[in-house]
Short mmCIF file of C-alpha atoms in Angstrom, two decimals:
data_model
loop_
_atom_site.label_atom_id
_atom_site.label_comp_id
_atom_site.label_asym_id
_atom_site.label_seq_id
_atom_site.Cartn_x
_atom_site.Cartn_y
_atom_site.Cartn_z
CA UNK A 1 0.00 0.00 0.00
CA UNK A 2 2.91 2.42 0.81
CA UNK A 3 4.34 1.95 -2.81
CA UNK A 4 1.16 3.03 -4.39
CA UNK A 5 0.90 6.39 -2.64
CA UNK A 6 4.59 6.57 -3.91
CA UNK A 7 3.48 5.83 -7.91
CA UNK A 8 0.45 7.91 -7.38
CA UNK A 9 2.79 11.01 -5.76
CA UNK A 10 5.24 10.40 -8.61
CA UNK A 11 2.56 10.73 -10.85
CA UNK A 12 0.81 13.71 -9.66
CA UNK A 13 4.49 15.16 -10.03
CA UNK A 14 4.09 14.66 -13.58
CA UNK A 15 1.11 16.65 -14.41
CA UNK A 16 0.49 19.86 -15.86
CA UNK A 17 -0.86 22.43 -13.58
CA UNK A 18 -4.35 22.43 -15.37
CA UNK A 19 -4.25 18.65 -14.58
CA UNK A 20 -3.73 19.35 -11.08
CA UNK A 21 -5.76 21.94 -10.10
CA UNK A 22 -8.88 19.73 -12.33
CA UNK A 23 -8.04 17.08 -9.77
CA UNK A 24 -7.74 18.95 -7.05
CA UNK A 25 -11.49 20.55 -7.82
CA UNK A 26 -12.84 16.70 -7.91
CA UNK A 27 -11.08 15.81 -5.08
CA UNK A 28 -12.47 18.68 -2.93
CA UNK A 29 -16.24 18.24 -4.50
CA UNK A 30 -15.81 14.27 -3.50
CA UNK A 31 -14.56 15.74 0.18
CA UNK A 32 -17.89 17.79 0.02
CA UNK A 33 -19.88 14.99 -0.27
CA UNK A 34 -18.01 12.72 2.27
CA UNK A 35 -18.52 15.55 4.62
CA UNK A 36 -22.62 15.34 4.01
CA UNK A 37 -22.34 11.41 4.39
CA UNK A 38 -20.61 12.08 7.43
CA UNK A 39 -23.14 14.68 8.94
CA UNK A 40 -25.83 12.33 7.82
CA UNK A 41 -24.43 8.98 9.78
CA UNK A 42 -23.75 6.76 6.37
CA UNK A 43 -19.66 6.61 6.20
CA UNK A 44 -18.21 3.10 5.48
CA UNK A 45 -14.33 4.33 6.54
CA UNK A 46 -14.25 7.49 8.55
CA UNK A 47 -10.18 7.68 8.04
CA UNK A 48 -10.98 8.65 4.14
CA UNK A 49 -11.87 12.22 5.33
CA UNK A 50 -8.36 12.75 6.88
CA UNK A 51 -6.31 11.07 3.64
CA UNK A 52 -8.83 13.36 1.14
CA UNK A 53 -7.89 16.25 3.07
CA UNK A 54 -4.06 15.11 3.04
CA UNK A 55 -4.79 14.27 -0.73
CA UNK A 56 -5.88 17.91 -1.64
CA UNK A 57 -3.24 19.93 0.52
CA UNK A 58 -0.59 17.35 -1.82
CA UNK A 59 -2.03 18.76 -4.91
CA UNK A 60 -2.35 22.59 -3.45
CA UNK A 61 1.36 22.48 -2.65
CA UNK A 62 2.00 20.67 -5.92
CA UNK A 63 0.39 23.96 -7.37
CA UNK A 64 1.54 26.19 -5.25
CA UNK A 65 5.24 25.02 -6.48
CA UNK A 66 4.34 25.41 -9.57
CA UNK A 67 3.48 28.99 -9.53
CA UNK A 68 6.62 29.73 -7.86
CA UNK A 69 8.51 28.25 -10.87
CA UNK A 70 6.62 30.49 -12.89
CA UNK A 71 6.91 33.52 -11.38
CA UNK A 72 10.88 32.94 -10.97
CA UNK A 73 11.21 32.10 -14.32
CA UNK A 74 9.27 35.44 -15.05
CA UNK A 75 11.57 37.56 -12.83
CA UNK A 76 14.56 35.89 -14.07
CA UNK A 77 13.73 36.76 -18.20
CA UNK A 78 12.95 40.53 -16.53
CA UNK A 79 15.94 40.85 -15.23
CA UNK A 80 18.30 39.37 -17.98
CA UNK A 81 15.69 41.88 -20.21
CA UNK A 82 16.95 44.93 -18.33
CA UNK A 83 20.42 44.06 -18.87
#
């Protein structure tokens, strides 16, 4: 089990950033709904919540990285443009 979250983190590595933020907005709208099973009584494993949540902050760092790359790669072409 500990090898597939390590394919499945490799993987998500791989994406593009429109890939992971489209994952990220399924993964939070199947949280949603986990939440409302949860409120309601009907949840098979109550440890899913806490690995969703675990999931999604994954992918929002994954993001987050991303736009840093971005934005130095921006700054750096700026400043090799003024000189």
């Amino acid at each position: 089990m500990a090898e597939a979250k390590k394919f499945r983190k490799a993987d998500d590595k791989k994406l593009s950033y429109a890939e992971l933020v489209t994952k990220r907005n399924e993964l939070k709208k199947e949280y949603m709904d986990l939440r409302f099973q949860a409120v309601v009584g009907h949840v098979d494993n109550p440890m899913q919540k806490r690995t969703m949540r675990r999931e999604i902050a994954r992918l929002n760092t994954l993001i987050h990285q991303q736009d840093l790359e971005k934005f130095r790669k921006a700054a750096a072409e700026a400043i090799a443009a003024k000189n």
